[in-house]
Coordinates of C-alpha atoms in Angstrom, one line a residue:
M1 CA -9.5 15.3 -35.4
Q2 CA -12.5 14.2 -37.1
Q3 CA -15.7 12.6 -34.8
M4 CA -16.2 9.7 -35.5
T5 CA -19.6 8.9 -36.3
E6 CA -22.3 6.0 -35.0
A7 CA -21.5 3.8 -36.7
Q8 CA -17.9 4.1 -36.9
T9 CA -17.8 3.5 -32.7
Q10 CA -20.5 0.2 -32.7
R11 CA -19.5 -3.0 -34.1
W12 CA -20.9 -6.7 -33.3
M13 CA -18.0 -8.4 -30.7
T14 CA -17.8 -11.3 -28.2
G15 CA -18.1 -10.3 -24.5
S16 CA -14.8 -11.4 -23.9
E17 CA -13.5 -8.8 -27.1
A18 CA -15.6 -6.1 -25.6
L19 CA -14.3 -6.4 -22.5
L20 CA -10.7 -6.1 -23.2
Q21 CA -11.7 -2.8 -26.1
G22 CA -13.8 -1.7 -22.4
L23 CA -10.2 -1.7 -20.5
L24 CA -8.5 -0.6 -23.3
D25 CA -11.2 2.7 -23.4
E26 CA -10.9 3.2 -19.8
G27 CA -6.9 3.3 -20.2
V28 CA -5.3 0.5 -19.0
D29 CA -2.4 -0.5 -20.4
T30 CA -1.0 -3.8 -18.2
V31 CA -3.5 -7.1 -16.6
F32 CA -1.8 -9.2 -14.4
G33 CA -3.6 -12.4 -14.6
Y34 CA -3.7 -16.1 -14.9
P35 CA -5.8 -18.4 -17.3
G36 CA -7.9 -21.4 -16.8
G37 CA -11.2 -22.9 -18.4
S38 CA -13.6 -20.9 -17.6
A39 CA -11.4 -17.5 -19.1
L40 CA -10.5 -19.4 -21.8
Y41 CA -12.5 -17.0 -24.0
I42 CA -11.2 -14.3 -22.3
Y43 CA -8.0 -15.4 -23.1
D44 CA -8.3 -16.2 -26.3
A45 CA -9.5 -12.8 -27.4
M46 CA -6.5 -11.9 -26.3
T47 CA -4.8 -13.7 -29.5
Q48 CA -7.2 -10.9 -31.7
N49 CA -6.3 -8.0 -29.8
K50 CA -2.6 -6.3 -30.2
E51 CA -2.9 -3.3 -28.2
F52 CA -3.4 -5.6 -24.5
K53 CA -0.6 -6.0 -22.6
H54 CA -1.1 -9.1 -20.4
I55 CA 1.5 -10.0 -18.2
L56 CA 1.1 -13.9 -17.0
T57 CA 1.8 -14.4 -13.3
R58 CA 2.9 -17.7 -11.4
H59 CA 0.5 -17.5 -9.5
E60 CA -3.2 -15.8 -9.3
Q61 CA -1.9 -14.1 -6.0
G62 CA 1.3 -12.9 -7.6
A63 CA -1.1 -11.4 -10.4
V64 CA -3.2 -9.3 -7.3
H65 CA -0.4 -8.5 -5.5
A66 CA 1.4 -6.8 -8.6
A67 CA -2.0 -5.2 -9.4
D68 CA -2.0 -3.9 -6.4
G69 CA 1.9 -2.5 -6.5
Y70 CA 0.9 -1.3 -10.0
A71 CA -2.5 1.0 -8.5
R72 CA -0.1 2.4 -5.0
S73 CA 2.8 3.6 -7.8
T74 CA 0.7 4.7 -10.0
G75 CA -2.4 5.8 -8.9
K76 CA -4.3 4.3 -11.8
V77 CA -6.8 1.5 -10.8
G78 CA -4.6 -1.6 -10.6
V79 CA -6.3 -4.6 -12.9
C80 CA -6.0 -8.6 -12.2
I81 CA -8.2 -11.3 -14.2
A82 CA -8.3 -14.7 -13.0
T83 CA -10.2 -18.1 -13.6
S84 CA -13.2 -19.6 -11.5
G85 CA -13.2 -21.6 -8.5
P86 CA -9.3 -21.9 -7.4
G87 CA -8.4 -19.3 -9.4
A88 CA -10.9 -16.8 -8.4
T89 CA -10.5 -18.0 -4.2
N90 CA -6.7 -17.3 -4.5
L91 CA -7.2 -13.7 -5.1
V92 CA -8.7 -13.2 -2.2
T93 CA -6.3 -12.4 -0.1
G94 CA -4.9 -9.8 -2.2
I95 CA -8.5 -8.4 -2.0
A96 CA -8.8 -7.9 1.4
T97 CA -5.4 -6.5 1.4
A98 CA -6.5 -3.9 -0.8
H99 CA -9.4 -3.3 0.8
M100 CA -7.9 -2.6 4.1
D101 CA -5.6 -0.6 2.1
S102 CA -7.9 1.6 0.3
I103 CA -6.1 0.2 -3.0
P104 CA -8.5 0.9 -6.4
M105 CA -8.6 -2.3 -8.2
V106 CA -10.8 -4.0 -10.8
I107 CA -10.6 -7.6 -10.3
I108 CA -12.3 -9.9 -13.7
T109 CA -12.8 -13.2 -12.5
A110 CA -14.5 -15.9 -15.1
N111 CA -16.9 -18.0 -13.6
V112 CA -19.1 -21.8 -14.9
P113 CA -21.6 -20.7 -17.4
T114 CA -24.9 -19.0 -16.3
Y115 CA -26.8 -22.7 -16.7
M116 CA -24.5 -24.6 -14.7
I117 CA -24.4 -21.9 -11.7
G118 CA -25.6 -23.2 -8.4
T119 CA -24.3 -26.7 -9.4
D120 CA -21.4 -27.5 -7.7
A121 CA -19.9 -27.9 -11.2
F122 CA -16.3 -28.3 -11.6
Q123 CA -14.2 -25.0 -10.7
E124 CA -17.0 -23.8 -9.3
A125 CA -17.4 -21.0 -6.3
D126 CA -19.6 -18.3 -5.3
I127 CA -16.9 -15.2 -5.8
I128 CA -19.3 -12.8 -4.8
S129 CA -20.5 -14.0 -1.7
I130 CA -17.4 -15.2 -0.9
T131 CA -15.4 -11.4 -1.3
M132 CA -18.2 -9.2 -0.8
P133 CA -17.0 -7.7 3.3
I134 CA -13.8 -7.2 0.9
T135 CA -14.9 -5.7 -2.2
K136 CA -16.2 -1.8 -2.3
H137 CA -18.8 -3.2 -4.8
S138 CA -19.9 -6.9 -6.9
Y139 CA -21.3 -7.2 -10.1
S140 CA -22.5 -10.1 -11.5
V141 CA -22.4 -10.1 -15.5
R142 CA -26.1 -12.0 -16.9
D143 CA -26.3 -9.7 -20.4
A144 CA -22.3 -9.4 -22.0
A145 CA -24.5 -5.3 -23.1
D146 CA -24.3 -4.8 -19.9
I147 CA -20.1 -5.2 -20.4
P148 CA -18.8 -1.3 -21.3
R149 CA -20.9 0.2 -18.4
I150 CA -19.8 -1.9 -15.8
L151 CA -16.9 -2.1 -17.2
H152 CA -17.4 2.0 -16.5
E153 CA -18.9 2.1 -13.5
A154 CA -16.3 0.0 -11.7
F155 CA -13.4 2.2 -12.5
Y156 CA -15.8 5.1 -11.4
L157 CA -16.1 3.1 -8.0
A158 CA -13.2 2.6 -7.4
N159 CA -11.3 5.6 -7.7
T160 CA -13.5 7.8 -6.2
G161 CA -14.2 8.5 -2.7
R162 CA -12.2 6.3 -0.4
K163 CA -10.7 3.7 -3.2
G164 CA -10.9 0.7 -3.0
P165 CA -11.7 -3.2 -4.7
V166 CA -14.4 -4.2 -7.0
L167 CA -14.8 -7.1 -8.3
I168 CA -16.6 -8.0 -11.7
D169 CA -17.2 -11.8 -12.2
I170 CA -18.5 -12.6 -15.8
P171 CA -19.8 -16.4 -16.6
K172 CA -18.1 -18.4 -19.4
D173 CA -21.3 -18.2 -22.0
I174 CA -21.6 -14.6 -21.3
S175 CA -18.1 -14.0 -22.2
N176 CA -19.0 -15.4 -25.1
A177 CA -21.7 -13.8 -26.0
K178 CA -22.6 -11.2 -29.3
L179 CA -23.2 -7.3 -28.6
L180 CA -23.0 -4.5 -30.4
Y181 CA -20.2 -2.6 -28.2
E182 CA -19.5 0.8 -28.2
P183 CA -17.7 3.0 -25.5
Y184 CA -20.0 3.8 -22.7
T185 CA -19.3 7.5 -21.2
A186 CA -22.0 8.2 -19.6
E187 CA -21.8 9.7 -16.4
V188 CA -21.6 7.6 -13.0
K189 CA -24.3 8.4 -10.5
F190 CA -25.2 5.9 -8.0
R191 CA -28.2 7.3 -5.3
G192 CA -26.5 8.1 -1.9
Y193 CA -23.3 8.0 -3.2
E194 CA -21.4 11.2 -3.4
P195 CA -17.6 10.9 -3.2
D196 CA -16.9 14.1 -3.2
P197 CA -18.4 16.1 -0.8
E198 CA -18.0 19.8 -0.6
I199 CA -16.7 21.9 0.8
D200 CA -17.9 22.3 5.0
A201 CA -16.0 26.3 5.3
E202 CA -18.1 26.3 8.3
R203 CA -15.8 23.2 10.1
I204 CA -12.6 24.4 8.3
G205 CA -13.2 27.4 10.1
E206 CA -13.4 25.2 13.0
W207 CA -10.6 23.8 13.0
L208 CA -8.5 26.8 12.2
L209 CA -9.9 28.4 15.0
A210 CA -8.6 25.2 17.1
I211 CA -5.4 25.6 15.5
S212 CA -5.1 29.3 16.6
E213 CA -5.6 28.4 20.2
A214 CA -3.7 25.5 20.8
K215 CA -0.2 25.8 22.2
R216 CA 0.8 21.7 21.3
P217 CA -0.4 21.3 18.1
V218 CA 0.6 18.0 15.9
V219 CA -0.7 17.0 12.9
I220 CA -0.6 13.3 12.0
A221 CA -0.1 12.4 8.1
G222 CA -2.1 9.3 7.4
G223 CA -2.3 7.4 3.8
G224 CA -5.1 9.1 2.9
I225 CA -2.5 11.8 2.2
V226 CA -1.1 9.6 -0.5
H227 CA -4.7 8.6 -2.0
A228 CA -6.0 12.1 -2.4
N229 CA -3.0 13.4 -4.2
A230 CA -2.5 16.0 -1.4
S231 CA 1.1 15.7 -0.5
D232 CA 1.5 19.5 -1.7
E233 CA -1.4 20.7 -0.7
L234 CA -0.2 19.8 3.2
I235 CA 3.1 20.5 2.6
R236 CA 2.1 24.1 1.7
F237 CA -0.6 23.6 5.1
I238 CA 2.6 22.7 7.0
D239 CA 4.7 25.4 5.9
Q240 CA 1.9 28.1 6.3
T241 CA 1.2 26.9 10.0
Q242 CA 4.6 25.9 10.9
I243 CA 2.8 22.7 12.6
P244 CA 4.8 19.4 13.3
V245 CA 3.7 16.2 11.5
V246 CA 3.8 12.5 12.3
A247 CA 3.1 10.3 9.7
T248 CA 1.1 6.4 10.3
L249 CA 3.0 4.1 8.5
H250 CA 0.6 4.4 4.9
G251 CA 1.4 8.5 5.6
L252 CA 5.5 8.0 5.3
S253 CA 5.7 9.1 1.5
G254 CA 3.0 11.9 1.5
F255 CA 4.9 14.4 3.4
P256 CA 8.7 14.7 3.5
S257 CA 10.9 12.5 6.0
G258 CA 13.6 15.6 5.7
H259 CA 11.2 18.6 6.1
P260 CA 11.9 20.4 9.0
L261 CA 8.6 20.0 10.6
A262 CA 8.6 15.8 10.0
L263 CA 9.1 13.8 12.9
G264 CA 8.9 10.0 11.7
M265 CA 6.3 7.7 12.1
A266 CA 4.4 7.1 15.1
G267 CA 2.9 3.8 16.8
H268 CA 3.4 0.3 17.8
H269 CA 7.0 0.6 16.5
G270 CA 6.4 4.5 16.1
N271 CA 10.2 6.9 16.8
Y272 CA 10.3 8.6 20.5
A273 CA 9.5 12.3 19.6
A274 CA 6.7 11.2 17.7
N275 CA 5.5 9.5 20.1
M276 CA 5.6 11.7 22.7
A277 CA 4.3 14.4 20.1
I278 CA 0.9 12.1 20.2
Q279 CA 0.8 11.9 23.8
Q280 CA 1.6 15.5 25.0
A281 CA -0.4 17.1 22.6
D282 CA -3.4 19.2 23.2
L283 CA -4.9 19.4 19.1
I284 CA -4.6 16.6 17.4
I285 CA -5.5 17.1 13.9
S286 CA -6.0 13.8 11.4
L287 CA -5.7 13.6 8.2
G288 CA -6.3 10.8 5.8
S289 CA -5.7 8.3 9.1
R290 CA -8.2 6.0 10.1
F291 CA -6.8 5.6 14.0
D292 CA -6.3 1.8 13.2
D293 CA -4.9 -0.1 16.0
R294 CA -1.4 0.1 15.4
L295 CA -1.4 4.0 15.8
T296 CA -3.2 4.2 18.8
M297 CA -2.2 1.3 20.7
K298 CA -4.0 1.3 24.4
V299 CA -7.0 3.5 22.8
S300 CA -8.3 4.7 26.2
G301 CA -4.6 6.1 27.2
F302 CA -4.2 7.5 23.4
A303 CA -3.2 11.2 23.6
P304 CA -4.9 12.1 27.4
Q305 CA -3.2 15.5 26.7
A306 CA -5.5 16.7 23.7
R307 CA -8.0 19.3 24.3
R308 CA -9.2 18.5 20.9
I309 CA -9.1 15.8 17.8
V310 CA -9.7 17.1 14.7
H311 CA -10.3 14.2 12.0
I312 CA -10.9 14.9 8.5
D313 CA -11.5 11.8 5.8
I314 CA -13.0 11.0 2.9
D315 CA -14.8 8.2 4.2
P316 CA -17.8 9.5 7.3
A317 CA -18.0 5.5 8.5
E318 CA -14.5 6.2 9.8
I319 CA -15.4 9.6 12.3
D320 CA -16.0 8.1 15.4
K321 CA -15.3 4.9 15.0
I322 CA -12.2 4.3 17.2
V323 CA -11.5 7.7 18.4
K324 CA -14.0 10.6 19.1
A325 CA -13.4 13.9 17.2
D326 CA -14.6 17.2 18.4
I327 CA -14.7 18.3 14.8
S328 CA -14.9 16.3 12.5
I329 CA -14.4 17.3 8.2
V330 CA -15.8 14.3 5.4
G331 CA -14.6 15.4 2.3
D332 CA -11.2 15.4 -0.4
L333 CA -8.2 15.8 1.3
K334 CA -6.7 17.8 -1.7
G335 CA -9.3 21.0 -2.0
I336 CA -9.5 20.8 2.1
L337 CA -6.1 21.7 2.7
A338 CA -6.1 23.8 -0.3
Y339 CA -8.7 25.8 0.4
A340 CA -7.7 25.7 4.3
S341 CA -4.0 26.9 3.1
A342 CA -5.4 29.6 2.0
I343 CA -6.5 31.2 4.9
A344 CA -4.6 29.5 7.3
A345 CA -2.8 31.9 10.1
P346 CA 0.8 29.9 11.6
S347 CA 0.6 28.7 14.7
P348 CA 1.2 30.6 18.1
A349 CA 2.4 28.0 19.3
T350 CA 5.4 28.5 21.4
G351 CA 8.6 26.7 21.7
W352 CA 6.8 23.1 21.3
M353 CA 8.9 22.1 18.5
E354 CA 12.0 22.8 19.9
Q355 CA 10.8 20.9 22.6
L356 CA 10.0 17.4 20.5
R357 CA 13.9 18.2 18.4
E358 CA 15.0 17.9 21.9
Y359 CA 13.2 15.0 22.2
K360 CA 14.5 13.7 18.8
L361 CA 18.0 14.3 20.0
Q362 CA 17.6 12.8 23.7
H363 CA 16.4 9.1 21.7
P364 CA 17.1 8.8 18.1
L365 CA 16.5 6.1 15.9
R366 CA 19.7 3.9 16.6
Y367 CA 21.4 0.7 17.0
N368 CA 24.8 -1.3 18.5
D369 CA 26.4 -1.4 15.1
S370 CA 28.6 -4.1 14.4
D371 CA 32.2 -4.6 12.4
T372 CA 31.6 -8.4 12.2
E373 CA 27.6 -9.2 11.3
L374 CA 25.6 -7.3 9.3
K375 CA 23.0 -5.2 10.7
P376 CA 19.9 -4.6 9.1
Q377 CA 19.7 -0.9 9.7
Y378 CA 23.0 -0.8 8.4
V379 CA 21.6 -1.9 5.2
L380 CA 18.7 0.2 5.3
E381 CA 21.1 3.2 5.6
M382 CA 22.6 1.7 2.6
L383 CA 20.2 2.1 0.4
H384 CA 19.0 5.1 1.4
Q385 CA 22.1 6.8 0.8
T386 CA 22.4 4.9 -2.6
S387 CA 19.1 6.1 -4.2
N388 CA 19.0 9.5 -2.4
G389 CA 15.4 7.9 -1.0
D390 CA 14.0 8.6 -4.2
A391 CA 13.4 4.9 -4.9
I392 CA 10.5 3.6 -4.9
I393 CA 10.2 0.8 -2.2
S394 CA 7.9 -2.2 -2.0
T395 CA 8.5 -4.2 1.9
D396 CA 6.9 -7.8 2.9
V397 CA 6.3 -7.8 6.2
G398 CA 7.8 -8.4 9.5
Q399 CA 10.9 -6.7 11.1
H400 CA 11.9 -5.5 7.9
Q401 CA 9.1 -3.6 7.1
M402 CA 9.6 -1.5 10.4
W403 CA 13.4 -1.0 9.9
T404 CA 12.4 0.2 6.5
A405 CA 10.0 1.9 8.1
Q406 CA 12.7 3.7 10.8
F407 CA 16.0 4.0 8.5
Y408 CA 14.8 4.5 4.9
K409 CA 13.6 8.4 4.0
F410 CA 11.3 8.7 1.4
N411 CA 11.2 12.5 -0.4
Q412 CA 7.9 11.5 -2.6
P413 CA 4.6 10.1 -2.4
R414 CA 3.7 6.8 -3.6
S415 CA 7.2 5.4 -3.0
L416 CA 6.7 3.0 -0.7
L417 CA 4.2 0.5 -0.6
T418 CA 3.2 -2.0 2.2
S419 CA 0.8 -4.2 3.6
G420 CA -0.2 -2.2 6.2
G421 CA -4.1 -3.0 7.6
L422 CA -3.9 -6.8 6.7
G423 CA -0.2 -6.9 7.3
T424 CA -0.3 -9.8 3.9
M425 CA 4.0 -12.1 3.7
G426 CA 3.8 -12.4 0.6
F427 CA 3.0 -8.8 -1.1
G428 CA 5.8 -7.1 -0.8
F429 CA 8.0 -9.3 -4.4
P430 CA 4.9 -8.9 -6.7
A431 CA 4.2 -5.4 -5.8
A432 CA 7.5 -4.3 -7.1
V433 CA 7.0 -5.7 -10.1
G434 CA 3.5 -4.3 -10.4
A435 CA 4.9 -1.2 -9.4
Q436 CA 8.1 -1.5 -11.9
I437 CA 5.9 -1.9 -14.8
G438 CA 3.8 1.4 -13.8
N439 CA 6.9 3.0 -13.3
P440 CA 9.7 1.6 -15.5
D441 CA 12.1 4.4 -15.6
R442 CA 12.1 4.4 -11.7
L443 CA 14.2 2.8 -9.6
V444 CA 12.0 -0.4 -7.4
I445 CA 13.6 -2.1 -4.4
S446 CA 11.9 -4.9 -3.1
I447 CA 12.9 -5.7 0.0
N448 CA 11.9 -8.9 1.6
G449 CA 12.6 -11.1 5.0
D450 CA 13.4 -14.5 4.4
G451 CA 9.8 -16.2 5.5
G452 CA 7.8 -13.5 2.9
M453 CA 10.1 -14.3 0.2
Q454 CA 9.0 -18.2 0.0
M455 CA 5.5 -16.7 -0.2
C456 CA 6.3 -15.1 -3.6
A457 CA 9.2 -16.5 -4.9
Q458 CA 8.4 -17.8 -8.2
E459 CA 7.5 -14.0 -9.4
M460 CA 10.9 -14.1 -10.1
A461 CA 10.4 -15.8 -13.2
I462 CA 8.4 -13.0 -15.1
C463 CA 11.4 -10.7 -13.9
A464 CA 13.5 -12.7 -16.3
V465 CA 11.3 -13.6 -18.7
Q466 CA 10.4 -9.5 -19.3
Q467 CA 13.6 -8.9 -18.2
I468 CA 12.1 -6.6 -15.1
P469 CA 14.5 -5.0 -13.6
V470 CA 13.5 -5.0 -9.7
K471 CA 16.0 -5.2 -7.1
I472 CA 15.5 -7.9 -4.6
V473 CA 16.6 -7.5 -0.9
V474 CA 16.4 -10.7 0.7
L475 CA 17.3 -9.7 4.8
N476 CA 18.0 -13.8 5.8
N477 CA 17.9 -14.2 9.7
R478 CA 16.5 -17.3 9.5
V479 CA 13.6 -17.3 11.2
L480 CA 10.0 -15.3 11.3
G481 CA 11.8 -12.4 13.2
M482 CA 8.8 -10.6 14.2
V483 CA 7.3 -13.3 15.7
R484 CA 10.2 -14.4 17.5
Q485 CA 10.4 -10.6 18.6
Q486 CA 7.0 -10.9 20.3
Q487 CA 7.7 -14.2 21.8
E488 CA 10.6 -13.1 23.5
L489 CA 9.1 -9.9 24.6
M490 CA 5.4 -11.0 25.5
Y491 CA 5.4 -15.0 26.2
E492 CA 8.5 -15.1 28.3
N493 CA 10.5 -16.2 24.9
R494 CA 9.0 -19.2 24.9
L495 CA 9.8 -19.7 21.2
S496 CA 7.3 -21.9 18.9
Q497 CA 7.7 -22.4 15.1
I498 CA 9.9 -20.1 13.7
D499 CA 12.8 -21.9 12.9
L500 CA 13.0 -21.3 9.2
A501 CA 15.9 -24.4 8.6
G502 CA 15.5 -25.5 5.5
S503 CA 15.1 -22.8 3.2
P504 CA 16.4 -22.9 -0.1
D505 CA 20.1 -20.5 -1.3
F506 CA 18.1 -17.3 -2.7
V507 CA 21.0 -17.0 -4.4
L508 CA 21.1 -20.5 -6.2
L509 CA 17.2 -19.7 -6.5
A510 CA 17.5 -17.0 -8.4
E511 CA 19.9 -18.0 -10.4
A512 CA 18.2 -21.1 -11.2
Y513 CA 15.2 -18.5 -12.2
G514 CA 17.9 -16.9 -14.2
L515 CA 18.3 -13.8 -12.5
K516 CA 21.7 -12.4 -10.8
G517 CA 22.0 -13.5 -6.9
L518 CA 24.5 -12.4 -4.9
R519 CA 25.2 -12.1 -1.0
A520 CA 26.6 -10.4 1.8
S521 CA 27.6 -11.0 5.4
N522 CA 28.9 -7.8 6.2
K523 CA 29.6 -4.0 5.7
A524 CA 32.0 -4.7 2.6
E525 CA 30.7 -7.4 1.3
A526 CA 27.2 -5.7 1.7
N527 CA 28.4 -2.4 0.1
A528 CA 30.3 -4.0 -2.9
A529 CA 26.9 -6.4 -3.5
W530 CA 25.2 -3.6 -3.9
K531 CA 26.7 -2.0 -5.7
E532 CA 26.6 -4.7 -8.2
A533 CA 23.6 -4.9 -8.0
L534 CA 23.0 -1.0 -9.1
E535 CA 25.2 -1.5 -12.0
T536 CA 23.4 -4.4 -14.0
P537 CA 20.6 -3.4 -15.7
G538 CA 18.2 -6.1 -14.9
P539 CA 17.0 -8.0 -12.0
V540 CA 18.9 -8.8 -8.9
L541 CA 18.4 -10.0 -5.9
V542 CA 21.0 -9.6 -3.2
E543 CA 20.7 -11.6 -0.1
F544 CA 22.2 -9.6 3.0
V545 CA 22.2 -12.1 6.5
I546 CA 21.8 -10.6 9.3
P547 CA 21.3 -11.6 12.8
M548 CA 18.9 -14.0 14.2
D549 CA 18.2 -11.6 17.5
E550 CA 18.3 -7.9 16.4
N551 CA 15.2 -6.8 17.3
V552 CA 13.4 -3.8 16.2
Y553 CA 13.0 -0.6 18.7
P554 CA 11.6 1.2 20.0
M555 CA 8.2 -1.1 20.7
V556 CA 4.9 -0.2 22.5
L557 CA 3.7 -3.9 23.9
G558 CA -0.2 -4.7 23.1
G559 CA -2.2 -3.0 25.5
T560 CA -0.3 0.0 27.1
A561 CA 0.0 3.8 25.7
L562 CA 2.1 5.3 23.3
D563 CA 4.6 6.8 25.7
E564 CA 5.2 3.1 27.2
M565 CA 7.7 2.3 24.2
I566 CA 10.5 -0.2 25.1
L567 CA 13.5 1.0 23.9
G568 CA 16.1 -1.7 23.7
D569 CA 19.8 -1.5 24.8
F570 CA 18.8 2.7 24.7
E571 CA 16.7 3.0 27.6

């Protein structure tokens, strides 16, 4: 292929045309968005750029969550666009969701013309100030000639180091100004920003020495394993050292659920063996976990027998923030685990994994099955069995999210998409749409409660129009289930504002949008409906009617330690 001359790579275009071309130059294949007055030059440019693929969502929050799901499932940077004022502010919850979970995204907002900024113009909002605490970096474009550079820097920042959302705000007059465009390929460097520190061999040596001295070591696999694409390296390290692994919610897909050393999820709704492993371990090795409150619960009661705590993370700000580390290593988990695996010896601990397996046998995840009611745990087991654990699963937030974490077993990284940090209801379904577009050949299942589904149901329109074959699961218990459970157990059963009576008929709602809708309320109906859903080539919604009073167990109440689990009917 002949190298292009400078004259061939340079051409005059508007800021909007440069924006679209810059996104294509960064390898973007899909952008999610919603137009409006300040963004019209950008959307007008799309009519002349046939390479540019834009998905029109039905709400800006749908756009940002879809871009998030695309990013989580592919490892690429997700991109969304919105207009000024309410368009931009409708993105805020999704930006915060991505920020809390370290998701690489570039958010593009239009703004009123530069000469109107600060005048309280129609549809003006200072989106940079509004989002400053929830973005990794922000740009306010004041010269169209800067657009190629800013785009290139934004993608670099979003997808390096601790990943996160970067916002680019473009005033309307800048989006129509002329510039001489050429692709920006210069190496990006920022003073003080070192996203990939050198491997600290000395610290790794201290860590491996601690393993050799431990009798009860445990690894906590966090979401950083997934973000660093380090799942294979973690498997090799665990096979080499034979240390048992517990996972955070975001770390679940980073280590295969079927691995003989996998103990499952720990924390607030973690299983018995995983929580006891942390509480009885003499060595805690945290890999890409930030020790958030849903993992640690009562911090003063966390890992009381641990003689040493090792914390490895890409972000130095997380070290010692919540749990004091005896050995800390800052760096890329993929490189650190590869280096450690090459020199690590098997753990000398004997009898430790056997003890933990005994805990799994004594206190497995279980539930009171029924032949008359459809239990949500049964539905999750059915989803797992029919997909062999190979589907991409997106959840909303609530009881169904925890049942998914407990009863669906994940084989591959980037196969669990869930809002863990912010806990955003309405996230699950749009995220699944983004994941399906990013992974057209994968089965994508969106698991929702009847509450969260009503916060995002309008995005069924794009599934129908574009035949995006997401399989939508609604676990309908007719209440805000997690709120009801906490009110029952922590507020003396004083139930307040949880009744979702008046919710739509989800089957009819799906059909109104042009999707197939199915319903099941017992096992036979569930199996038949789900079989039909899988055999249907396009998008399908299946409503599973489940008991109103079903609780998620185990559960660790706020203010108590991980070994003070409530096991429900199986105490």
